[in-house]
Tab-separated table of C-alpha atoms in Angstrom:
chain	number	residue	atom	x	y	z
A	126	GLU	CA	1.958	35.275	-37.440
A	127	ARG	CA	-0.365	32.425	-36.568
A	128	ARG	CA	0.228	30.668	-39.879
A	129	LYS	CA	1.842	27.277	-39.440
A	130	SER	CA	4.030	27.366	-42.546
A	131	TYR	CA	5.437	29.489	-45.313
A	132	ALA	CA	5.451	28.616	-49.021
A	133	ILE	CA	9.005	28.443	-50.345
A	134	TYR	CA	9.158	28.850	-54.142
A	135	VAL	CA	11.924	27.032	-55.991
A	136	ILE	CA	12.595	28.138	-59.573
A	137	PHE	CA	14.228	25.592	-61.857
A	138	LEU	CA	16.473	26.380	-64.782
A	139	THR	CA	13.730	25.133	-67.052
A	140	GLY	CA	11.569	28.045	-65.904
A	141	SER	CA	9.123	25.910	-63.954
A	142	MET	CA	8.321	26.728	-60.357
A	143	ALA	CA	7.310	24.583	-57.385
A	144	ALA	CA	6.144	25.498	-53.892
A	145	ILE	CA	7.276	23.640	-50.795
A	146	ARG	CA	5.497	24.262	-47.512
A	147	ILE	CA	7.634	23.933	-44.397
A	148	PRO	CA	6.912	24.543	-40.679
A	149	LEU	CA	7.724	27.986	-39.348
A	150	SER	CA	9.696	26.369	-36.531
A	151	VAL	CA	12.384	25.138	-38.926
A	152	LEU	CA	12.534	28.225	-41.158
A	153	THR	CA	15.727	29.934	-40.012
A	154	ALA	CA	18.113	32.423	-41.583
A	155	ARG	CA	20.860	29.804	-41.461
A	156	LEU	CA	18.707	27.316	-43.357
A	157	LEU	CA	17.721	29.833	-46.033
A	158	GLU	CA	21.359	30.825	-46.445
A	159	GLU	CA	22.295	27.173	-46.920
A	160	TRP	CA	19.614	26.797	-49.599
A	161	ALA	CA	20.833	29.910	-51.407
A	162	ILE	CA	24.452	28.734	-51.404
A	163	ARG	CA	23.579	25.291	-52.733
A	164	ALA	CA	21.252	26.678	-55.402
A	165	THR	CA	23.966	29.102	-56.547
A	166	LEU	CA	26.481	26.271	-56.841
A	167	LEU	CA	24.058	24.295	-58.973
A	168	LEU	CA	23.377	27.296	-61.196
A	169	ASN	CA	27.087	27.952	-61.658
A	170	GLN	CA	27.565	24.335	-62.686
A	171	GLY	CA	24.896	24.783	-65.375
A	172	ARG	CA	22.757	21.992	-63.994
A	173	GLN	CA	19.051	21.876	-63.328
A	174	ALA	CA	18.487	23.044	-59.765
A	175	THR	CA	16.825	19.982	-58.308
A	176	PRO	CA	16.365	20.775	-54.591
A	177	GLN	CA	18.130	18.268	-52.335
A	178	PHE	CA	18.068	20.316	-49.164
A	179	SER	CA	17.217	19.177	-45.648
A	180	ILE	CA	14.184	21.134	-44.420
A	181	THR	CA	14.006	19.737	-40.912
A	182	MET	CA	15.804	20.366	-37.640
A	183	THR	CA	15.569	18.104	-34.641
A	184	ILE	CA	13.959	19.491	-31.508
A	185	ARG	CA	17.336	19.401	-29.776
A	186	GLU	CA	18.884	21.432	-32.638
A	187	GLN	CA	16.056	23.967	-32.418
A	188	GLN	CA	16.599	24.207	-28.662
A	189	ARG	CA	20.339	24.827	-28.959
A	190	ALA	CA	19.856	27.302	-31.845
A	191	GLY	CA	17.491	29.463	-29.787
A	192	GLU	CA	14.521	28.649	-32.038
A	193	TRP	CA	10.954	27.949	-30.924
A	194	TYR	CA	10.478	24.219	-30.294
A	195	ALA	CA	7.952	21.756	-28.879
A	196	ALA	CA	9.079	21.406	-25.262
A	197	ARG	CA	7.489	17.981	-24.859
A	198	GLY	CA	8.096	16.734	-28.382
A	199	ASP	CA	11.250	14.701	-27.671
A	200	SER	CA	10.798	11.767	-25.268
A	201	GLN	CA	14.552	11.442	-24.730
A	202	MET	CA	14.792	15.071	-23.601
A	203	ILE	CA	11.886	14.529	-21.206
A	204	ASN	CA	13.679	11.514	-19.744
A	205	GLU	CA	16.834	13.601	-19.317
A	206	LEU	CA	14.810	16.184	-17.381
A	207	TYR	CA	13.481	13.495	-15.046
A	208	GLN	CA	16.949	11.977	-14.589
A	209	CYS	CA	18.392	15.377	-13.700
A	210	GLU	CA	15.561	16.038	-11.257
A	211	GLN	CA	16.336	12.730	-9.549
A	212	ALA	CA	20.064	13.509	-9.473
A	213	CYS	CA	19.415	16.917	-7.872
A	214	TYR	CA	17.183	15.292	-5.265
A	215	GLU	CA	19.911	12.788	-4.366
A	216	ILE	CA	22.600	15.488	-4.229
A	217	ASN	CA	20.440	17.613	-1.936
A	218	GLN	CA	20.157	14.697	0.515
A	219	ILE	CA	23.945	14.439	0.998
A	220	PRO	CA	24.825	15.886	4.444
A	221	PRO	CA	27.349	18.726	4.855
A	222	SER	CA	29.755	16.290	6.501
A	223	ARG	CA	30.150	14.656	3.047
A	224	ARG	CA	30.813	17.911	1.198
A	225	ASP	CA	33.484	16.429	-1.077
A	226	GLU	CA	31.082	13.698	-2.216
A	227	ARG	CA	28.369	16.283	-2.864
A	228	ASN	CA	30.633	18.487	-4.965
A	229	GLU	CA	31.857	15.471	-6.938
A	230	ARG	CA	28.272	14.515	-7.750
A	231	ILE	CA	27.634	18.070	-8.952
A	232	ARG	CA	30.815	17.950	-11.024
A	233	GLN	CA	29.527	14.796	-12.735
A	234	LEU	CA	26.166	16.485	-13.366
A	235	PHE	CA	27.678	19.550	-15.062
A	236	GLY	CA	28.864	19.566	-18.646
A	237	LYS	CA	32.205	21.015	-17.543
A	238	ALA	CA	33.667	22.035	-14.189
A	239	GLY	CA	37.071	23.414	-13.217
A	240	SER	CA	39.009	23.016	-9.995
A	241	ALA	CA	37.838	24.062	-6.508
A	242	LEU	CA	34.101	23.623	-7.216
A	243	ASN	CA	31.857	24.417	-4.227
A	244	VAL	CA	28.046	24.485	-4.425
A	245	ASN	CA	25.941	24.689	-1.279
A	246	THR	CA	22.683	22.789	-1.347
A	247	PRO	CA	19.837	22.852	-2.030
A	248	PHE	CA	20.655	23.192	-5.728
A	249	HIS	CA	18.354	22.701	-8.727
A	250	CYS	CA	18.828	22.560	-12.499
A	251	ASP	CA	16.991	21.114	-15.507
A	252	PHE	CA	19.650	19.228	-17.487
A	253	GLY	CA	22.986	19.875	-15.799
A	254	LYS	CA	24.988	18.981	-18.886
A	255	ASN	CA	24.371	22.450	-20.351
A	256	ILE	CA	26.140	24.104	-17.394
A	257	GLU	CA	29.850	24.933	-17.561
A	258	VAL	CA	31.819	26.484	-14.703
A	259	GLY	CA	35.449	27.560	-14.504
A	260	ASN	CA	37.942	27.259	-11.652
A	261	TYR	CA	36.986	28.441	-8.162
A	262	PHE	CA	33.245	28.511	-8.682
A	263	PHE	CA	31.253	29.117	-5.486
A	264	ALA	CA	27.450	29.154	-5.218
A	265	ASN	CA	25.542	29.653	-1.996
A	266	PHE	CA	22.221	28.072	-0.989
A	267	ASN	CA	19.217	27.738	-3.330
A	268	LEU	CA	20.892	28.216	-6.701
A	269	THR	CA	18.493	27.434	-9.576
A	270	ILE	CA	19.682	27.104	-13.177
A	271	LEU	CA	17.129	26.360	-15.894
A	272	ASP	CA	19.659	25.216	-18.474
A	273	GLU	CA	17.540	24.505	-21.543
A	274	ASN	CA	20.398	26.241	-23.321
A	275	ARG	CA	24.014	26.694	-22.271
A	276	VAL	CA	24.846	28.534	-19.035
A	277	ILE	CA	28.564	29.297	-18.867
A	278	PHE	CA	30.419	30.742	-15.872
A	279	GLY	CA	34.051	31.862	-16.010
A	280	HIS	CA	36.768	31.516	-13.366
A	281	HIS	CA	36.412	32.895	-9.828
A	282	VAL	CA	32.646	33.426	-9.906
A	283	TYR	CA	30.844	33.968	-6.592
A	284	ILE	CA	27.060	33.602	-6.406
A	285	GLY	CA	25.008	34.619	-3.372
A	286	PRO	CA	22.011	32.700	-1.968
A	287	ASN	CA	18.651	32.386	-3.736
A	288	CYS	CA	19.932	33.239	-7.218
A	289	SER	CA	18.283	32.056	-10.435
A	290	PHE	CA	19.481	31.788	-14.030
A	291	TYR	CA	16.720	31.237	-16.597
A	292	THR	CA	17.363	30.356	-20.250
A	293	ALA	CA	13.778	29.337	-21.086
A	294	ILE	CA	11.263	31.711	-22.746
A	295	HIS	CA	7.541	30.985	-23.068
A	296	PRO	CA	5.367	32.707	-25.716
A	297	LEU	CA	3.140	35.630	-24.797
A	298	ASP	CA	0.551	34.089	-27.117
A	299	VAL	CA	-1.702	31.909	-24.936
A	300	GLU	CA	-2.438	29.364	-27.658
A	301	ARG	CA	1.236	28.686	-28.336
A	302	ARG	CA	2.142	28.706	-24.642
A	303	ASN	CA	-0.552	26.140	-23.836
A	304	ALA	CA	0.811	23.992	-26.672
A	305	ASP	CA	4.158	23.806	-24.763
A	306	ILE	CA	6.051	25.834	-27.368
A	307	GLN	CA	9.147	27.530	-25.947
A	308	LYS	CA	12.671	28.611	-26.780
A	309	ALA	CA	15.878	29.086	-24.810
A	310	LEU	CA	18.771	31.547	-25.045
A	311	PRO	CA	22.224	31.016	-23.500
A	312	ILE	CA	23.651	32.910	-20.517
A	313	HIS	CA	27.335	33.819	-20.176
A	314	VAL	CA	28.997	35.065	-16.991
A	315	GLY	CA	32.616	36.221	-17.287
A	316	ASP	CA	35.599	35.766	-14.984
A	317	ASN	CA	35.842	37.377	-11.530
A	318	VAL	CA	32.136	38.145	-11.233
A	319	TRP	CA	30.292	38.519	-7.906
A	320	ILE	CA	26.523	38.119	-7.982
A	321	GLY	CA	24.709	39.160	-4.802
A	322	GLY	CA	21.842	37.333	-3.156
A	323	ASN	CA	18.371	37.058	-4.698
A	324	VAL	CA	19.527	37.976	-8.203
A	325	THR	CA	17.621	36.744	-11.263
A	326	VAL	CA	19.420	36.541	-14.630
A	327	LEU	CA	17.147	36.270	-17.665
A	328	PRO	CA	17.652	34.499	-21.023
A	329	GLY	CA	20.354	35.649	-23.424
A	330	VAL	CA	22.219	37.828	-20.922
A	331	ARG	CA	26.009	38.289	-20.817
A	332	ILE	CA	27.667	39.608	-17.658
A	333	GLY	CA	31.126	41.015	-18.262
A	334	CYS	CA	34.348	40.099	-16.489
A	335	GLY	CA	35.072	41.749	-13.157
A	336	SER	CA	31.530	43.051	-12.630
A	337	THR	CA	29.374	42.919	-9.516
A	338	ILE	CA	25.575	42.548	-9.517
A	339	GLY	CA	23.847	44.022	-6.474
A	340	ALA	CA	21.512	41.945	-4.313
A	341	GLY	CA	17.902	41.667	-5.485
A	342	SER	CA	18.637	42.680	-9.079
A	343	VAL	CA	16.845	41.375	-12.178
A	344	VAL	CA	19.343	41.283	-15.041
A	345	THR	CA	17.410	41.655	-18.295
A	346	HIS	CA	20.193	42.817	-20.639
A	347	ASP	CA	23.983	42.587	-21.041
A	348	ILE	CA	26.258	44.069	-18.378
A	349	PRO	CA	29.706	45.316	-19.499
A	350	ASP	CA	33.059	44.466	-17.917
A	351	GLY	CA	34.188	46.027	-14.653
A	352	VAL	CA	31.020	47.713	-13.421
A	353	LEU	CA	28.687	47.689	-10.442
A	354	ALA	CA	25.113	47.085	-11.633
A	355	ALA	CA	21.911	46.819	-9.611
A	356	GLY	CA	18.156	47.280	-9.756
A	357	ASN	CA	15.086	45.947	-11.543
A	358	PRO	CA	15.920	45.997	-14.350
A	359	ALA	CA	19.620	46.035	-13.479
A	360	ARG	CA	21.487	49.109	-14.713
A	361	VAL	CA	25.079	50.205	-14.446
A	362	ILE	CA	25.626	52.285	-11.296
A	363	ARG	CA	29.311	53.055	-11.877
A	364	LYS	CA	32.611	51.601	-12.995
A	365	ILE	CA	34.630	49.645	-10.474
A	366	GLU	CA	37.839	51.603	-9.926
A	367	GLY	CA	41.260	50.457	-8.819
A	368	GLY	CA	40.723	52.074	-5.429
A	369	ASP	CA	37.637	49.972	-4.619
A	370	LYS	CA	38.391	47.499	-1.831
């Protein structure tokens, strides 16, 4: 597992074989599938299979694909982090008497925002542009979103104070962690969801439409539609029935 690369063997129609070493970080199922498809097309055409495949992904592509990537390997991404940090600082200085201005600044920071956006400050995020919210999104004080990957909220989502949404994952292996290797998985929150105070949502989680997450929960796995879930780790307590008011 500590090896830095795998040897990929390419067999030509002539019977010769060559080995290409590529970094583990770019070796994905999607890439191997692409190679296989292209090689098959060449074979079907009766031509010598000269490999012409791209064997690299940009750091940004690795990040979005949920692959391990060098967190400090792209200077432009680092600059975007600093710019977002500055934007959050400026937004958090806007007084409550200028609420409309504050919400407009947050709208500009997000990748997408619907109508009736309301976020109480202080608020913190990493990139901002990876966050999408639907109509009637309300977040109380101290919302933190580490949006190294996409964080998508549906319509009519209510978030209590001191909630955190983390997409970033650091390796358990000390050597890789100290080398600033990480990956990020997206978070999806459906429509009509209420998330109580002090809730933490971890990478890759989906919360279904119409569900409620109890205060203090740590959501480590998907939550289905229309349920009350709570605890650490959060588990389904019961379905939300029509008689619940």
